[in-house]
Each structure stands twice: as structure tokens, then as C-alpha cells.
Amino acid sequence: METQHSGARDMFQFYPTPIDLATRVWKKLKNKHPDRVLEPSAGKGHLLKAMYDEPQWHGRTYAHVDCCEIDFRHHADLRELGVKIVGHDFLAMESGACYSAIIGNPPFHNGEKHVLKAWDLLWDGEVVMIINAETVRNPMSMERQRLVKLIEDFGDVEFVEGAFEVEDAVRKTSVDVAIVHLVKKADVASFVTMDLLRSMQGDAVSGEDLGSGYAQAQQLALPANEIENRVLIFNAAVESARSAIFAQAQASAYAGMLGDSMGARSAGRSDREFAPTVECVRGELDEAYRDLKGRAWASVVRSADVTSRLSSAAQKRVEAEFKLISELEFTVTNIYSFLMGICEQQGKIQIDMLCDTFDRITRYHSDNTAYYRGWRSNDKHYRSIGRRIRYTRFIIPGFSADSWHRSPPWEMQGLLADFDKGFALLSGDSAPEVSLVSVCNSRWDELKRGGRVESSYFDIRYYPGIGTIHFFPRDKKLIDRLNRVVGRHRGWLPAENLKLESSAFWEQYEKAEKLDKEIRKAVAKRGVRSYDDPFRAIDRESYDGHDQACQRIDEAMQEVHEANGIQVEFRLASATDASSATLRQLPLLAAA
């Protein structure tokens, strides 16, 4: 509801709940320990914070609190509280039978809509809402009249003057408010009526007769829009589950009225069924609803092709985000918001994926990497150390296989699939024409005998005894593009649109592979011990010796560069003193 801009404030009608008013709201609850609470217009969580100040809530967890908030900029604040965001627009929610309390401070201009929506969503529980007092005092619309009738029949109202003029009010207003409290009861036993005895007849009903009305679920007649289709299917599934749970509750109640079976009574035991409690039914509804919602969101992720082209590490990051997404209500609006977010984050997802590929190559075999001096100095007066994958060959260890293996090990196939996806992205292909996975499976016997096989982006050779895979890039440009994308992203290379005063930087960058042996010798002659290898330490920024390792390598590089006639000082051609923070915001994904 609230934003930092006055125009948006008017749109979202944000008035954070002062602490005294919030305390009054929570004290209204008759059930001091509701199972699950929904806050339909949570803002930054002012009302929720007051809940945990109440003594009866001490020791309880945030896991039972869900919320809706229409302003996305408040979602981070709410997640810091530990609550689950299940929707954006509360008025668009379709299901709320799992909640035992709906409590909120909705926008003043349509508070009655929020109270009525909460009442209709609840199956059994309480509604407590802060609304404009005029909504109740002046019931000039059908909705307001219905609200007044509900208050008369099922609750009460408390008027509060000056509630938003107190000292701790974030945004002040002289509007008087009303705290509306409604109690809705659902009695499972009310499903059962005794008018079954009104017309008694002989029993001529068979199991075949009872089952005659059942048919397989039919395909729905769906509109062309796939997203709307999925929402319709989801809503149909929820309604079917709800009907099934209620029907089972009715059946148990009726069976309980009939008492024990003859066999059970004869055996001196009881097999009596009992009508489930409201809490049990609500729990079953909640479990069924969340299962169906998780399936529905998973179908969107799969159908949107969100994960099929991502590396395994990138998939795990998306799956972690999916846990948050799957808490949202499954509506057309939320689905579109999710897909728009994926589009907006596509660049970040892709560059993280390319960094995963780069790290997988450079981190586990020192000969895969050549080093160069980064274009910026740090506050310790040595330059950042950049890394490049070698053009000619790189080696990945850790995939040993026995002679009886009929296909590549599972871990090896996972690595090859990640490389297929990463280098397809770099080449602009939807997928490689000849993938590493397919060629290794089809020519596995040849690979095990030391043969060299070809895919779209690499020739590879495999040594099963020691478990190493040797990759020979077929296109130098793809390796160069990966080096430059990751180098710019990590600040080792200048952004594409920044010009350096001297060509010396790019000279030492291009010669990194050629000068690598000299640099390593220069590092070694400085008395480096085998267990204190600086080339390993620079990958561990939290390591105590990281800075010292970087400084050793930088000094060795400077020595080698000077010996090869390379000017080590390179500056921006522009006189503008751009900060590193600004530079990191410049475009990073430009192709080499």
C-alpha cells in the first residue's frame, strides 16, 4: 500500500497501523491461538509485528502467518519477518477455507469489500478489520448494508477516534476508524439432517445403482489462452477436492449416527465412526489445496521452459525461488507477474549460469587457467587477479568408471549436459546440433578405449582409469566470449563501453596463456610452499591468506610483464573518475 512517492501513495492508500490500534485488533480475537492467519493487505508488516508483542503469541512461530501485499516493494520487508506471501491482490483470492483468522488494515476507500471478501473466504474462523468509520455509519451501498447486517448477526464493531493522529503514526489522518469483528462458525454435524426418515421405503438399492452416477472426469472445454486454461483446471481440481473432503466428513457423520456394525458388537469391540472436527476438515482442506497449488505452479515452470536450458546449479537457484513463488495464489495475474519476473531476470540467470560453467572449468584443475592483471587496483595497491580458460585444452577430473560400465557415469553426464547448455547459450543456439551427452552415450565404448570423439563445441578424450575428461574447444571464439563475459561481470575487465588509455592492458590479457609458465616460475621463486599455493588461495576470498596470495601473483606478473616490454600502468582514457560501484552497473553481457 505505501510507497515512497505521493502519487503511488494515493493509489495504494497506505496507512501503517500504529501500535496501539494494532494491539486492539489482536485483542479482539476470541480464539487466542488461531491455527493459520491471513493478513490481506500487509504493507510493511506493522500490524503483524504487533501480534508478536502479545503475550499469548510468545513462543509461536511465523510459519502460521500468510499475507497478501499488492505493492511488490514491500515484499522484502515482509519476508524478513518470516511470513509467507501467498498473493498480491487479496480481492482476487479464490480460497481461504484453511484460515482460522483473517486480520487486516485494508485501504480506506474499499474497506467493506475486504471485510466481505474475508467473510466469504472463511469457512470457520474470525475476521478483524480496520476500516473507515463512515463505512459502517453511512451504509449507502448494497455492500455496506450487507456488512452492517453481518455485524448485527455475527459480530461487533468498535469505533476509535484519532487512531492515526498518535505520535507513532507513520502517516497521519484525522479519519475515525471502526474495528469490525466477525465470527463465522462451521459445524460439521450440520451436514447431517434427520429428514431421511420422512419417506421410508423398502431397500431396493444396489451397489450398481449407487455407482451409476459416476463417470471419469471429462476434459474441460478450455479457451485458447494456456494460462487461463491452467487456472480453470486448478480451480476445478480445488473444488473437486473440497467436495470430496466435505462428502467424506458427511459420510463419517452419518456412519457415526448408525453406531457399530453387528459384527463389531458381537465381538465385544467398537468400530464406530465419528464426525471429524472442524479443525480436522480444515487441515485436510489446507493440505489438499497446497498440494494442488504446488503442482499447478510446477506445471507453469515446466511449460514456460524456465529450467530446461539451465545448468544444474542454475536450476537449483530457480528451484529455491520456486519455493517462494509456489506460496502465491494460483491466479492469472500472479502467473503473468511470475513470467514477467523471469523475463526481467533472464540476464542475471544467464550470467550466473555462465559463471557456473567458468568456475567448473577453472576451479578443479590448475592447468586449465591462465592469469592476467585486472584493470583496477584495490585499496592494498595491487591489481585484481583475472583468470582465463585456456583456448587449446582444459581437463576436468573426478569421473572414474569401471570397465563394466555401459554408459558414462551419472555425474559425468550431468557435467556434459551443463556444458551443452552453457556453450549453446554462448553460441546463440537453442541446443547443440551434436550434444556432448548424446555423443558420449553413442560412442561410449570408443571413449573408454581412449578414442577422441566430436560434438558441436568440443572434441573430447576420456581416461577412465584416472577419471579425467580432456576438452578440446572447436571454436576459440566461444571460449573467448565466456572469458570476457565472466571477466566483465567480476570486474577483472573494463565494461564494453569503457576505453583504456593504453593498449598494454589488452596486450597482457591476450598474452596471458603464452606468459603463464613464466608467471608461475616467478611466483615459485618467491619461496611459495606447496601447501600454500597462491593460485589456490585466490579462489577463496574468505581465506586469511587471500590478499597475500593476490599480492604475490601481482608482483610476479609485474616482473614478467616488464621483462617482456609490457607497460603495466593502464588507465581510463576518459578523465571522468567513475567509481567501481558505478562501473559494476554498466552492461556486462556484450558479446566479445
PDB file of C-alpha atoms in Angstrom, residues 282-555:
ATOM      1  CA  ARG A 282      -9.781 -27.512   7.694  1.00  0.00           C
ATOM      2  CA  GLY A 283      -6.445 -29.287   7.938  1.00  0.00           C
ATOM      3  CA  GLU A 284      -7.391 -31.666   5.117  1.00  0.00           C
ATOM      4  CA  LEU A 285      -8.534 -28.726   3.005  1.00  0.00           C
ATOM      5  CA  ASP A 286      -5.250 -26.943   3.605  1.00  0.00           C
ATOM      6  CA  GLU A 287      -3.152 -29.995   2.721  1.00  0.00           C
ATOM      7  CA  ALA A 288      -5.119 -30.688  -0.465  1.00  0.00           C
ATOM      8  CA  TYR A 289      -5.061 -27.049  -1.557  1.00  0.00           C
ATOM      9  CA  ARG A 290      -1.311 -26.647  -1.062  1.00  0.00           C
ATOM     10  CA  ASP A 291      -0.564 -29.885  -2.892  1.00  0.00           C
ATOM     11  CA  LEU A 292      -2.658 -28.811  -5.885  1.00  0.00           C
ATOM     12  CA  LYS A 293      -1.166 -25.320  -5.870  1.00  0.00           C
ATOM     13  CA  GLY A 294       2.370 -26.725  -5.847  1.00  0.00           C
ATOM     14  CA  ARG A 295       1.509 -28.944  -8.817  1.00  0.00           C
ATOM     15  CA  ALA A 296      -0.067 -26.021 -10.655  1.00  0.00           C
ATOM     16  CA  TRP A 297       2.946 -23.733 -10.243  1.00  0.00           C
ATOM     17  CA  ALA A 298       5.284 -26.580 -11.225  1.00  0.00           C
ATOM     18  CA  SER A 299       3.288 -27.005 -14.446  1.00  0.00           C
ATOM     19  CA  VAL A 300       3.826 -23.321 -15.255  1.00  0.00           C
ATOM     20  CA  VAL A 301       7.564 -23.552 -14.666  1.00  0.00           C
ATOM     21  CA  ARG A 302       7.809 -26.619 -16.886  1.00  0.00           C
ATOM     22  CA  SER A 303       5.583 -25.294 -19.644  1.00  0.00           C
ATOM     23  CA  ALA A 304       7.342 -21.923 -19.673  1.00  0.00           C
ATOM     24  CA  ASP A 305      10.624 -23.731 -20.435  1.00  0.00           C
ATOM     25  CA  VAL A 306      12.183 -21.929 -17.490  1.00  0.00           C
ATOM     26  CA  THR A 307      14.567 -24.680 -16.435  1.00  0.00           C
ATOM     27  CA  SER A 308      15.147 -26.918 -19.454  1.00  0.00           C
ATOM     28  CA  ARG A 309      18.030 -24.783 -20.790  1.00  0.00           C
ATOM     29  CA  LEU A 310      19.617 -24.050 -17.409  1.00  0.00           C
ATOM     30  CA  SER A 311      22.633 -25.730 -15.866  1.00  0.00           C
ATOM     31  CA  SER A 312      22.108 -27.876 -12.774  1.00  0.00           C
ATOM     32  CA  ALA A 313      23.360 -25.120 -10.451  1.00  0.00           C
ATOM     33  CA  ALA A 314      21.135 -22.534 -12.150  1.00  0.00           C
ATOM     34  CA  GLN A 315      18.180 -24.898 -11.836  1.00  0.00           C
ATOM     35  CA  LYS A 316      18.790 -25.178  -8.093  1.00  0.00           C
ATOM     36  CA  ARG A 317      18.701 -21.388  -7.774  1.00  0.00           C
ATOM     37  CA  VAL A 318      15.424 -21.205  -9.701  1.00  0.00           C
ATOM     38  CA  GLU A 319      14.003 -24.047  -7.595  1.00  0.00           C
ATOM     39  CA  ALA A 320      14.910 -22.145  -4.432  1.00  0.00           C
ATOM     40  CA  GLU A 321      12.970 -19.166  -5.771  1.00  0.00           C
ATOM     41  CA  PHE A 322      10.148 -21.518  -6.790  1.00  0.00           C
ATOM     42  CA  LYS A 323       9.524 -22.329  -3.131  1.00  0.00           C
ATOM     43  CA  LEU A 324       8.582 -18.677  -2.639  1.00  0.00           C
ATOM     44  CA  ILE A 325       6.611 -18.489  -5.886  1.00  0.00           C
ATOM     45  CA  SER A 326       4.590 -21.600  -5.058  1.00  0.00           C
ATOM     46  CA  GLU A 327       3.280 -19.897  -1.920  1.00  0.00           C
ATOM     47  CA  LEU A 328       1.441 -17.377  -4.112  1.00  0.00           C
ATOM     48  CA  GLU A 329      -2.179 -17.944  -5.038  1.00  0.00           C
ATOM     49  CA  PHE A 330      -2.554 -19.556  -8.439  1.00  0.00           C
ATOM     50  CA  THR A 331      -4.267 -16.798 -10.424  1.00  0.00           C
ATOM     51  CA  VAL A 332      -3.879 -15.400 -13.931  1.00  0.00           C
ATOM     52  CA  THR A 333      -2.439 -12.161 -12.519  1.00  0.00           C
ATOM     53  CA  ASN A 334       0.163 -13.940 -10.400  1.00  0.00           C
ATOM     54  CA  ILE A 335       1.207 -16.207 -13.264  1.00  0.00           C
ATOM     55  CA  TYR A 336       1.777 -13.252 -15.576  1.00  0.00           C
ATOM     56  CA  SER A 337       3.726 -11.476 -12.816  1.00  0.00           C
ATOM     57  CA  PHE A 338       5.919 -14.568 -12.385  1.00  0.00           C
ATOM     58  CA  LEU A 339       6.618 -14.865 -16.111  1.00  0.00           C
ATOM     59  CA  MET A 340       7.410 -11.151 -16.373  1.00  0.00           C
ATOM     60  CA  GLY A 341       9.828 -11.534 -13.468  1.00  0.00           C
ATOM     61  CA  ILE A 342      11.550 -14.420 -15.245  1.00  0.00           C
ATOM     62  CA  CYS A 343      11.950 -12.240 -18.351  1.00  0.00           C
ATOM     63  CA  GLU A 344      13.343  -9.354 -16.299  1.00  0.00           C
ATOM     64  CA  GLN A 345      15.785 -11.661 -14.512  1.00  0.00           C
ATOM     65  CA  GLN A 346      16.822 -13.564 -17.629  1.00  0.00           C
ATOM     66  CA  GLY A 347      20.122 -11.697 -17.973  1.00  0.00           C
ATOM     67  CA  LYS A 348      21.076 -12.374 -14.366  1.00  0.00           C
ATOM     68  CA  ILE A 349      20.053 -16.032 -14.605  1.00  0.00           C
ATOM     69  CA  GLN A 350      22.127 -16.487 -17.741  1.00  0.00           C
ATOM     70  CA  ILE A 351      25.248 -14.761 -16.455  1.00  0.00           C
ATOM     71  CA  ASP A 352      25.096 -16.757 -13.216  1.00  0.00           C
ATOM     72  CA  MET A 353      24.880 -19.867 -15.342  1.00  0.00           C
ATOM     73  CA  LEU A 354      27.927 -18.852 -17.391  1.00  0.00           C
ATOM     74  CA  CYS A 355      29.846 -18.123 -14.191  1.00  0.00           C
ATOM     75  CA  ASP A 356      28.964 -21.655 -13.028  1.00  0.00           C
ATOM     76  CA  THR A 357      30.427 -23.054 -16.267  1.00  0.00           C
ATOM     77  CA  PHE A 358      33.561 -20.922 -15.947  1.00  0.00           C
ATOM     78  CA  ASP A 359      34.126 -21.930 -12.306  1.00  0.00           C
ATOM     79  CA  ARG A 360      33.592 -25.612 -13.065  1.00  0.00           C
ATOM     80  CA  ILE A 361      36.411 -25.433 -15.602  1.00  0.00           C
ATOM     81  CA  THR A 362      38.881 -23.249 -13.683  1.00  0.00           C
ATOM     82  CA  ARG A 363      38.427 -24.392 -10.108  1.00  0.00           C
ATOM     83  CA  TYR A 364      39.425 -28.042 -10.166  1.00  0.00           C
ATOM     84  CA  HIS A 365      42.495 -28.234 -12.383  1.00  0.00           C
ATOM     85  CA  SER A 366      45.193 -25.543 -12.220  1.00  0.00           C
ATOM     86  CA  ASP A 367      46.440 -26.151 -15.770  1.00  0.00           C
ATOM     87  CA  ASN A 368      43.080 -25.056 -17.194  1.00  0.00           C
ATOM     88  CA  THR A 369      43.679 -21.413 -16.276  1.00  0.00           C
ATOM     89  CA  ALA A 370      45.918 -18.568 -17.344  1.00  0.00           C
ATOM     90  CA  TYR A 371      46.126 -15.430 -15.197  1.00  0.00           C
ATOM     91  CA  TYR A 372      46.290 -11.718 -16.019  1.00  0.00           C
ATOM     92  CA  ARG A 373      46.289  -8.453 -14.099  1.00  0.00           C
ATOM     93  CA  GLY A 374      42.823  -6.995 -13.609  1.00  0.00           C
ATOM     94  CA  TRP A 375      42.183  -3.476 -14.849  1.00  0.00           C
ATOM     95  CA  ARG A 376      41.541  -1.996 -11.370  1.00  0.00           C
ATOM     96  CA  SER A 377      43.799  -1.648  -8.348  1.00  0.00           C
ATOM     97  CA  ASN A 378      42.407  -2.249  -4.897  1.00  0.00           C
ATOM     98  CA  ASP A 379      42.980  -0.355  -1.667  1.00  0.00           C
ATOM     99  CA  LYS A 380      46.051  -2.529  -0.919  1.00  0.00           C
ATOM    100  CA  HIS A 381      47.795  -1.161  -4.042  1.00  0.00           C
ATOM    101  CA  TYR A 382      47.898  -4.330  -6.116  1.00  0.00           C
ATOM    102  CA  ARG A 383      45.714  -5.163  -9.041  1.00  0.00           C
ATOM    103  CA  SER A 384      42.879  -7.670  -9.037  1.00  0.00           C
ATOM    104  CA  ILE A 385      43.875 -11.028 -10.486  1.00  0.00           C
ATOM    105  CA  GLY A 386      41.879 -12.074 -13.534  1.00  0.00           C
ATOM    106  CA  ARG A 387      41.538 -15.630 -14.841  1.00  0.00           C
ATOM    107  CA  ARG A 388      41.052 -17.032 -18.325  1.00  0.00           C
ATOM    108  CA  ILE A 389      40.235 -20.501 -19.608  1.00  0.00           C
ATOM    109  CA  ARG A 390      42.899 -21.790 -21.992  1.00  0.00           C
ATOM    110  CA  TYR A 391      41.938 -21.901 -25.660  1.00  0.00           C
ATOM    111  CA  THR A 392      43.717 -25.137 -26.551  1.00  0.00           C
ATOM    112  CA  ARG A 393      42.574 -27.654 -23.926  1.00  0.00           C
ATOM    113  CA  PHE A 394      41.187 -27.990 -20.429  1.00  0.00           C
ATOM    114  CA  ILE A 395      40.829 -31.026 -18.158  1.00  0.00           C
ATOM    115  CA  ILE A 396      38.050 -31.930 -15.715  1.00  0.00           C
ATOM    116  CA  PRO A 397      38.894 -34.691 -13.188  1.00  0.00           C
ATOM    117  CA  GLY A 398      36.743 -36.858 -10.948  1.00  0.00           C
ATOM    118  CA  PHE A 399      34.846 -39.228 -13.265  1.00  0.00           C
ATOM    119  CA  SER A 400      36.423 -42.658 -12.975  1.00  0.00           C
ATOM    120  CA  ALA A 401      34.498 -45.611 -14.445  1.00  0.00           C
ATOM    121  CA  ASP A 402      34.966 -49.369 -14.322  1.00  0.00           C
ATOM    122  CA  SER A 403      35.216 -51.489 -17.456  1.00  0.00           C
ATOM    123  CA  TRP A 404      31.723 -52.919 -16.895  1.00  0.00           C
ATOM    124  CA  HIS A 405      30.048 -49.521 -17.132  1.00  0.00           C
ATOM    125  CA  ARG A 406      27.862 -49.490 -20.241  1.00  0.00           C
ATOM    126  CA  SER A 407      27.309 -45.737 -20.242  1.00  0.00           C
ATOM    127  CA  PRO A 408      29.013 -42.637 -18.808  1.00  0.00           C
ATOM    128  CA  PRO A 409      28.662 -42.221 -15.017  1.00  0.00           C
ATOM    129  CA  TRP A 410      25.657 -40.147 -13.917  1.00  0.00           C
ATOM    130  CA  GLU A 411      27.862 -37.315 -12.589  1.00  0.00           C
ATOM    131  CA  MET A 412      29.749 -37.185 -15.884  1.00  0.00           C
ATOM    132  CA  GLN A 413      26.527 -36.923 -17.876  1.00  0.00           C
ATOM    133  CA  GLY A 414      25.381 -34.079 -15.609  1.00  0.00           C
ATOM    134  CA  LEU A 415      28.594 -32.138 -16.300  1.00  0.00           C
ATOM    135  CA  LEU A 416      28.327 -32.728 -20.050  1.00  0.00           C
ATOM    136  CA  ALA A 417      24.685 -31.588 -20.059  1.00  0.00           C
ATOM    137  CA  ASP A 418      25.668 -28.377 -18.205  1.00  0.00           C
ATOM    138  CA  PHE A 419      28.413 -27.690 -20.766  1.00  0.00           C
ATOM    139  CA  ASP A 420      25.984 -28.304 -23.636  1.00  0.00           C
ATOM    140  CA  LYS A 421      23.596 -25.698 -22.184  1.00  0.00           C
ATOM    141  CA  GLY A 422      26.251 -23.142 -21.280  1.00  0.00           C
ATOM    142  CA  PHE A 423      28.018 -23.166 -24.636  1.00  0.00           C
ATOM    143  CA  ALA A 424      24.721 -23.270 -26.548  1.00  0.00           C
ATOM    144  CA  LEU A 425      23.865 -20.016 -24.769  1.00  0.00           C
ATOM    145  CA  LEU A 426      27.225 -18.507 -25.770  1.00  0.00           C
ATOM    146  CA  SER A 427      26.784 -19.574 -29.380  1.00  0.00           C
ATOM    147  CA  GLY A 428      23.182 -18.386 -29.595  1.00  0.00           C
ATOM    148  CA  ASP A 429      21.813 -21.888 -30.239  1.00  0.00           C
ATOM    149  CA  SER A 430      18.720 -23.319 -28.618  1.00  0.00           C
ATOM    150  CA  ALA A 431      20.696 -26.567 -28.266  1.00  0.00           C
ATOM    151  CA  PRO A 432      23.869 -28.057 -29.778  1.00  0.00           C
ATOM    152  CA  GLU A 433      23.343 -29.938 -33.012  1.00  0.00           C
ATOM    153  CA  VAL A 434      25.538 -32.739 -31.653  1.00  0.00           C
ATOM    154  CA  SER A 435      25.485 -32.698 -27.875  1.00  0.00           C
ATOM    155  CA  LEU A 436      28.233 -33.964 -25.581  1.00  0.00           C
ATOM    156  CA  VAL A 437      25.698 -36.165 -23.801  1.00  0.00           C
ATOM    157  CA  SER A 438      24.478 -37.880 -26.964  1.00  0.00           C
ATOM    158  CA  VAL A 439      27.905 -38.448 -28.490  1.00  0.00           C
ATOM    159  CA  CYS A 440      29.349 -39.843 -25.271  1.00  0.00           C
ATOM    160  CA  ASN A 441      26.454 -42.254 -24.880  1.00  0.00           C
ATOM    161  CA  SER A 442      26.532 -43.403 -28.501  1.00  0.00           C
ATOM    162  CA  ARG A 443      30.336 -43.784 -28.597  1.00  0.00           C
ATOM    163  CA  TRP A 444      30.996 -44.797 -25.010  1.00  0.00           C
ATOM    164  CA  ASP A 445      32.982 -47.920 -25.843  1.00  0.00           C
ATOM    165  CA  GLU A 446      35.239 -45.919 -28.137  1.00  0.00           C
ATOM    166  CA  LEU A 447      35.739 -43.298 -25.425  1.00  0.00           C
ATOM    167  CA  LYS A 448      36.691 -45.918 -22.847  1.00  0.00           C
ATOM    168  CA  ARG A 449      39.400 -47.159 -25.195  1.00  0.00           C
ATOM    169  CA  GLY A 450      40.946 -43.676 -25.398  1.00  0.00           C
ATOM    170  CA  GLY A 451      39.307 -42.557 -28.624  1.00  0.00           C
ATOM    171  CA  ARG A 452      38.666 -38.898 -29.435  1.00  0.00           C
ATOM    172  CA  VAL A 453      35.039 -38.050 -30.295  1.00  0.00           C
ATOM    173  CA  GLU A 454      33.499 -34.871 -31.693  1.00  0.00           C
ATOM    174  CA  SER A 455      30.494 -32.777 -30.611  1.00  0.00           C
ATOM    175  CA  SER A 456      29.288 -29.368 -31.780  1.00  0.00           C
ATOM    176  CA  TYR A 457      31.538 -27.364 -29.462  1.00  0.00           C
ATOM    177  CA  PHE A 458      34.269 -29.781 -28.317  1.00  0.00           C
ATOM    178  CA  ASP A 459      36.334 -32.785 -29.204  1.00  0.00           C
ATOM    179  CA  ILE A 460      36.796 -34.842 -26.056  1.00  0.00           C
ATOM    180  CA  ARG A 461      39.001 -37.683 -24.869  1.00  0.00           C
ATOM    181  CA  TYR A 462      38.319 -39.723 -21.729  1.00  0.00           C
ATOM    182  CA  TYR A 463      40.700 -41.605 -19.452  1.00  0.00           C
ATOM    183  CA  PRO A 464      38.529 -43.930 -17.314  1.00  0.00           C
ATOM    184  CA  GLY A 465      41.349 -45.193 -15.112  1.00  0.00           C
ATOM    185  CA  ILE A 466      42.192 -41.789 -13.635  1.00  0.00           C
ATOM    186  CA  GLY A 467      38.742 -40.358 -14.386  1.00  0.00           C
ATOM    187  CA  THR A 468      39.714 -37.264 -16.392  1.00  0.00           C
ATOM    188  CA  ILE A 469      37.937 -35.745 -19.392  1.00  0.00           C
ATOM    189  CA  HIS A 470      40.027 -33.671 -21.822  1.00  0.00           C
ATOM    190  CA  PHE A 471      38.089 -30.995 -23.714  1.00  0.00           C
ATOM    191  CA  PHE A 472      39.464 -29.529 -26.952  1.00  0.00           C
ATOM    192  CA  PRO A 473      37.433 -26.424 -27.956  1.00  0.00           C
ATOM    193  CA  ARG A 474      36.442 -26.410 -31.627  1.00  0.00           C
ATOM    194  CA  ASP A 475      35.727 -22.659 -31.671  1.00  0.00           C
ATOM    195  CA  LYS A 476      38.169 -20.341 -29.933  1.00  0.00           C
ATOM    196  CA  LYS A 477      35.595 -17.533 -30.069  1.00  0.00           C
ATOM    197  CA  LEU A 478      33.240 -19.316 -27.662  1.00  0.00           C
ATOM    198  CA  ILE A 479      35.973 -19.680 -25.021  1.00  0.00           C
ATOM    199  CA  ASP A 480      36.977 -16.048 -25.556  1.00  0.00           C
ATOM    200  CA  ARG A 481      33.350 -14.931 -25.190  1.00  0.00           C
ATOM    201  CA  LEU A 482      32.987 -16.863 -21.928  1.00  0.00           C
ATOM    202  CA  ASN A 483      36.244 -15.359 -20.613  1.00  0.00           C
ATOM    203  CA  ARG A 484      35.117 -11.826 -21.436  1.00  0.00           C
ATOM    204  CA  VAL A 485      31.568 -12.171 -20.102  1.00  0.00           C
ATOM    205  CA  VAL A 486      32.773 -13.532 -16.748  1.00  0.00           C
ATOM    206  CA  GLY A 487      35.740 -11.124 -16.648  1.00  0.00           C
ATOM    207  CA  ARG A 488      33.473  -8.088 -17.062  1.00  0.00           C
ATOM    208  CA  HIS A 489      30.939  -9.398 -14.583  1.00  0.00           C
ATOM    209  CA  ARG A 490      33.601  -9.928 -11.911  1.00  0.00           C
ATOM    210  CA  GLY A 491      35.383  -6.662 -12.538  1.00  0.00           C
ATOM    211  CA  TRP A 492      38.590  -8.102 -13.991  1.00  0.00           C
ATOM    212  CA  LEU A 493      37.895  -6.474 -17.382  1.00  0.00           C
ATOM    213  CA  PRO A 494      36.530  -2.995 -18.089  1.00  0.00           C
ATOM    214  CA  ALA A 495      32.960  -2.692 -19.344  1.00  0.00           C
ATOM    215  CA  GLU A 496      32.469  -2.800 -23.100  1.00  0.00           C
ATOM    216  CA  ASN A 497      31.953   0.965 -23.437  1.00  0.00           C
ATOM    217  CA  LEU A 498      34.996   1.997 -21.381  1.00  0.00           C
ATOM    218  CA  LYS A 499      38.212   2.775 -23.233  1.00  0.00           C
ATOM    219  CA  LEU A 500      41.647   2.352 -21.698  1.00  0.00           C
ATOM    220  CA  GLU A 501      44.376   4.936 -22.235  1.00  0.00           C
ATOM    221  CA  SER A 502      46.974   2.325 -23.137  1.00  0.00           C
ATOM    222  CA  SER A 503      46.790  -0.882 -25.149  1.00  0.00           C
ATOM    223  CA  ALA A 504      49.113  -2.529 -22.632  1.00  0.00           C
ATOM    224  CA  PHE A 505      46.214  -3.943 -20.633  1.00  0.00           C
ATOM    225  CA  TRP A 506      44.846  -5.847 -23.620  1.00  0.00           C
ATOM    226  CA  GLU A 507      48.356  -6.906 -24.631  1.00  0.00           C
ATOM    227  CA  GLN A 508      48.976  -8.647 -21.315  1.00  0.00           C
ATOM    228  CA  TYR A 509      45.432 -10.049 -21.427  1.00  0.00           C
ATOM    229  CA  GLU A 510      45.924 -11.583 -24.876  1.00  0.00           C
ATOM    230  CA  LYS A 511      49.371 -12.967 -23.925  1.00  0.00           C
ATOM    231  CA  ALA A 512      48.194 -14.467 -20.633  1.00  0.00           C
ATOM    232  CA  GLU A 513      48.342 -18.040 -21.881  1.00  0.00           C
ATOM    233  CA  LYS A 514      51.731 -17.522 -23.544  1.00  0.00           C
ATOM    234  CA  LEU A 515      53.258 -15.897 -20.427  1.00  0.00           C
ATOM    235  CA  ASP A 516      51.659 -18.273 -17.941  1.00  0.00           C
ATOM    236  CA  LYS A 517      54.720 -20.513 -17.458  1.00  0.00           C
ATOM    237  CA  GLU A 518      56.947 -17.508 -16.809  1.00  0.00           C
ATOM    238  CA  ILE A 519      54.466 -16.099 -14.285  1.00  0.00           C
ATOM    239  CA  ARG A 520      54.236 -19.386 -12.413  1.00  0.00           C
ATOM    240  CA  LYS A 521      58.049 -19.609 -12.262  1.00  0.00           C
ATOM    241  CA  ALA A 522      58.211 -16.040 -10.948  1.00  0.00           C
ATOM    242  CA  VAL A 523      55.705 -16.933  -8.227  1.00  0.00           C
ATOM    243  CA  ALA A 524      57.580 -20.143  -7.340  1.00  0.00           C
ATOM    244  CA  LYS A 525      60.967 -18.422  -6.936  1.00  0.00           C
ATOM    245  CA  ARG A 526      59.432 -16.280  -4.196  1.00  0.00           C
ATOM    246  CA  GLY A 527      59.577 -19.313  -1.914  1.00  0.00           C
ATOM    247  CA  VAL A 528      55.997 -20.493  -2.206  1.00  0.00           C
ATOM    248  CA  ARG A 529      55.350 -23.731  -0.320  1.00  0.00           C
ATOM    249  CA  SER A 530      53.281 -26.499  -1.923  1.00  0.00           C
ATOM    250  CA  TYR A 531      50.583 -26.318   0.773  1.00  0.00           C
ATOM    251  CA  ASP A 532      50.373 -22.525   0.435  1.00  0.00           C
ATOM    252  CA  ASP A 533      49.809 -22.288  -3.311  1.00  0.00           C
ATOM    253  CA  PRO A 534      48.640 -18.712  -4.069  1.00  0.00           C
ATOM    254  CA  PHE A 535      46.847 -19.875  -7.214  1.00  0.00           C
ATOM    255  CA  ARG A 536      44.534 -21.907  -4.989  1.00  0.00           C
ATOM    256  CA  ALA A 537      44.175 -19.177  -2.378  1.00  0.00           C
ATOM    257  CA  ILE A 538      42.845 -16.541  -4.779  1.00  0.00           C
ATOM    258  CA  ASP A 539      39.688 -18.626  -5.268  1.00  0.00           C
ATOM    259  CA  ARG A 540      38.947 -18.412  -1.527  1.00  0.00           C
ATOM    260  CA  GLU A 541      38.233 -14.787  -0.658  1.00  0.00           C
ATOM    261  CA  SER A 542      37.399 -15.663   2.955  1.00  0.00           C
ATOM    262  CA  TYR A 543      40.809 -17.342   3.404  1.00  0.00           C
ATOM    263  CA  ASP A 544      43.188 -15.391   5.642  1.00  0.00           C
ATOM    264  CA  GLY A 545      45.991 -15.656   3.103  1.00  0.00           C
ATOM    265  CA  HIS A 546      43.901 -14.497   0.139  1.00  0.00           C
ATOM    266  CA  ASP A 547      45.223 -10.925  -0.019  1.00  0.00           C
ATOM    267  CA  GLN A 548      48.819 -12.061   0.411  1.00  0.00           C
ATOM    268  CA  ALA A 549      48.397 -14.628  -2.385  1.00  0.00           C
ATOM    269  CA  CYS A 550      46.958 -12.000  -4.745  1.00  0.00           C
ATOM    270  CA  GLN A 551      49.832  -9.640  -3.954  1.00  0.00           C
ATOM    271  CA  ARG A 552      52.439 -12.352  -4.660  1.00  0.00           C
ATOM    272  CA  ILE A 553      50.904 -13.155  -8.024  1.00  0.00           C
ATOM    273  CA  ASP A 554      50.564  -9.463  -8.913  1.00  0.00           C
ATOM    274  CA  GLU A 555      54.241  -8.805  -8.140  1.00  0.00           C
TER     275      GLU A 555
END
